[in-house]
Amino acid sequence: MKYDMILCGVGGQGVLSIAAVIGVAAVDNGLHLKQAEVHGLSQRGGAVESHLRLSDQPIYSDLIPAGSADMLLSMEPMETLRYVPFLSGEGTIVADNNPFVNIPNYPDLGTIITTLERYPRVVLVDAEGIATEMRAKRSSNMVLLGAASVFMPLSPESLEAAIGTIFGRKGEAVIEQNVAALRQGRAVAQAQTG
Amino acid sequence: MPKFVPLGNEALAQGALDAGLSGMYSYPGTPSTEIMEYIRLAPDAAERRVHREWSANEKTALEAALGMSYAGKRAMVAMKHVGLNVAADPFINAAFTGANGGLLVVVADDPSMHSSQNEQDSRTYGRFAFIPVVEPSNQQEAYNLPFYAFELSEKYSVPVMVRLTTRLSHSRADIERGDAIPENALKLPADLTRFVLMPAVSRQRYTRLLGLQSDFEAEAERSFLTRYEDGDNNSLGIIACGIAYNYLRENYPAGCPYPVLKIGQYPLPKRLVERLVEENEAILVLEEGAPLVEDMLRGYPFDAGSIHGRLDGTLPRTGELNPTLVARALGLEAGSRTFDVPEDVIAARPPKLCDGCPHGDTFLALNEALEPYSKGRVFSDIGCYTLGVLPPYNAVNSCVDMGASITMAKGAADAGLTPTVAVIGDSTFTHSGITGLLDAVNANSPLTVIIMDNLATAMTGGQPAPGGGHLEGIVQGVGVPAEHIRLITPLPRQHDTNVAVMREELAHEGVSVIIARRECIETAKRRRRSAS
Ligand SMILES: Cc1ncc(C[n+]2csc(CCOP(=O)(O)OP(=O)(O)O)c2C)c(N)n1
Ligand code: SF4
């Protein structure tokens, strides 16, 4: 088993928290893990990406080769397009469809969405809307992870347990909120993909 | 033992703690910062009272580490690549004095310049100093490395450089920990004159250092970081240094058909390199950073065209390697990519100042105060405030190396450009701005220095600022007259006051210092969160 994911978004959106939850779940399942993160300058509101690789065999490269990612998990529609060259022909895109506009030349959102919808396996989720509705605005990253979990080789239970580990210090309420967001995201993606 | 999934930086840090580290010294800098951050928070470091305070700059950090080594204890100092430029003097001289307790100089390079003002390969410095350089290829090696490298350092009484690159520093993997060993006892060098680098001593030390080179080569051959892997196809032999080995193996999951020399220690394991060159028709060199090994193999001017790498275009001349570039160099097709991406629907998203950042308010005031003058007179420095170069501020005209704002502004003022302005962060000021200010005071240069005091070293993640809260005293001590030391609060409602203060000081024909003090939004948030 080998599963390669690109996680992306804008600095401050919680991309690294998604990576941390998957990482804990993977290691709890006895899998090997490599996860390249972005620290430093681009965290200041710039584009951020993380390469996350899971395998039952030792993993060599910290970076995923072009054209071979199984999943592109994105917190932001335009950022999704930036990393499509990493996706394999059989790969799946799961992306939030809410733009994060912090640049004056943000391209036309309609064009971005139609471009995304042309790819064969794409699930666009209103993660921000769902999280807001659940009064858990900060958990939209977990909604998205829930949606992606439909395709991932990790059980929902192990992801939920990992949320407990990662958010443990922040107390029960935060854990519950994030678990609920994960479940809701999963349900929405299941409904969309039938 | 609980599962351990550290960043490369954290693996090295824990390895050093487990290998008996007594003192850790550092000035922050991406991608090296997490080494010290990990050790600062590590429970075992707290329990053992490992020294682990941030230093004012890389030079003071390295010198303190050398002092701890003098006293017989194991010490480590960490910095980013350009930090070694600042610490180059003690670095080179420490190779002459030698170490007593194990001394590791960790330098993290940033190929592709993700968060840096230049790209430089620290292995060159290791060679320049004639000391061993070790380079882990993965997180497990990074963890195991300090046990080995401290011993190597003590065996030859020589500092050892540990070279990292961004990708390993900032990537996590699951690894195994070993058993911790105790710290060294206090024990001064047997020869109490060898740290006195007077010519008579230095000449002896230099001869000794040069005499050790063949031992260092032999150590590199035996090192756990070096491996010769046989292959059936001798049309090509591959040298893979550090993390480049991973990209090679990624492309040959079942094993590489060509002989491979994995290199993780320098000076080069000479006999193994010679064997690879003799047994194979051509050589491909894969190395992260500069084509250092490749250049050495080429033996100008007799290169017969059989060495391939960054210098002949097989790989890009600059920037970070990745598995895709290595696949191309080997004539392989990586992945199964089939999707096109229309370029015009993707815009660049550069970093920017946070909303409400104090630096933004300072720049708006400065721009207005400078309106009567022609453009191009603001010398800046390195930190979040460098982002003031971008719209909407377009406020600064230089960013070269830490501290260069004040000294460049002084030079330009000496040349007749008045008024000139230097814009420098509080951490950068204490790192290497104070001496430049002293020069300006002594020359009475017409210069306005704005210290952007956000009470933090923000760019690298909000470490404490070494001059925190007492910059006025430092500035006055350097000799700036009290009436030209002005304190302002960069807030929108203070805008007019701040513009007025700046105008007054721009008109002053001598050195003035304006301290713009308001805490970084991010560190303030974090402080509130941890208080609640
Ligand atoms: C010699 C050297 N060491 C370290 C760095 C990394 N570095 C870049 S900016 C910065 C922090 C600057 O802090 P400060 O001047 O207070 O500005 P702030 O980011 O807080 O605005 C550091 C440590 C560097 N570029 N060069
Ligand atoms: S981190 Fe702090 S200093 Fe840096 S841009 Fe944000 S608010 Fe400003």
Short mmCIF file of C-alpha atoms and ligand atoms in Angstrom, two decimals, chain B residues 27-30 58 80 82-84 86 115-117 359 382-385 401-402 424-429 431 452 454 456-460 463 465 520, ligand 1:
data_model
loop_
_atom_site.label_atom_id
_atom_site.label_comp_id
_atom_site.label_asym_id
_atom_site.label_seq_id
_atom_site.Cartn_x
_atom_site.Cartn_y
_atom_site.Cartn_z
CA TYR B 27 20.05 32.55 16.42
CA PRO B 28 16.82 31.79 14.53
CA GLY B 29 16.79 31.47 10.76
CA THR B 30 14.70 29.38 8.37
CA GLU B 58 25.28 33.47 15.01
CA LYS B 80 20.81 29.07 8.62
CA VAL B 82 23.81 32.96 5.77
CA GLY B 83 24.26 32.82 9.53
CA LEU B 84 27.56 31.08 8.89
CA VAL B 86 28.23 36.08 10.21
CA SER B 115 12.98 31.91 2.75
CA SER B 116 16.42 33.38 2.10
CA GLN B 117 18.21 36.18 0.36
CA HIS B 359 5.08 47.70 10.40
CA ILE B 382 15.77 41.55 6.95
CA GLY B 383 12.55 40.64 8.73
CA CYS B 384 8.80 40.86 8.22
CA TYR B 385 9.24 44.54 7.41
CA ASP B 401 22.21 41.18 4.96
CA MET B 402 21.30 41.62 8.61
CA ILE B 424 15.61 47.93 10.86
CA GLY B 425 13.80 45.42 13.09
CA ASP B 426 14.51 45.17 16.80
CA SER B 427 16.03 41.71 16.54
CA THR B 428 18.11 42.68 13.51
CA PHE B 429 19.29 45.79 15.36
CA HIS B 431 21.96 41.08 15.84
CA MET B 452 10.72 48.67 14.06
CA ASN B 454 7.61 44.73 17.51
CA ALA B 456 9.78 39.92 18.70
CA THR B 457 11.87 38.15 16.12
CA ALA B 458 8.71 37.76 14.07
CA MET B 459 9.76 36.55 10.65
CA THR B 460 11.13 33.30 12.02
CA GLN B 463 11.10 34.21 19.18
CA ALA B 465 13.84 39.75 20.86
CA CYS B 520 3.63 41.89 16.63
C1 LIG C 1 22.48 36.20 9.24
C2 LIG C 1 21.05 35.88 9.26
N1 LIG C 1 20.53 35.24 10.33
C3 LIG C 1 19.22 34.94 10.37
C4 LIG C 1 18.40 35.28 9.35
C5 LIG C 1 16.97 34.89 9.40
N2 LIG C 1 16.09 35.99 9.71
C6 LIG C 1 15.48 36.68 8.74
S1 LIG C 1 14.49 37.83 9.33
C7 LIG C 1 14.84 37.47 10.90
C8 LIG C 1 14.16 38.12 12.05
C9 LIG C 1 14.23 39.52 12.08
O1 LIG C 1 13.57 39.98 13.24
P1 LIG C 1 13.30 41.52 13.39
O2 LIG C 1 14.46 42.27 12.87
O3 LIG C 1 12.89 41.79 14.79
O4 LIG C 1 12.09 41.79 12.39
P2 LIG C 1 10.59 41.20 12.43
O5 LIG C 1 10.57 39.98 11.59
O6 LIG C 1 10.24 40.96 13.84
O7 LIG C 1 9.76 42.26 11.80
C10 LIG C 1 15.73 36.44 10.95
C11 LIG C 1 16.21 35.87 12.18
C12 LIG C 1 18.99 35.92 8.23
N3 LIG C 1 18.26 36.24 7.15
N4 LIG C 1 20.29 36.21 8.22
#
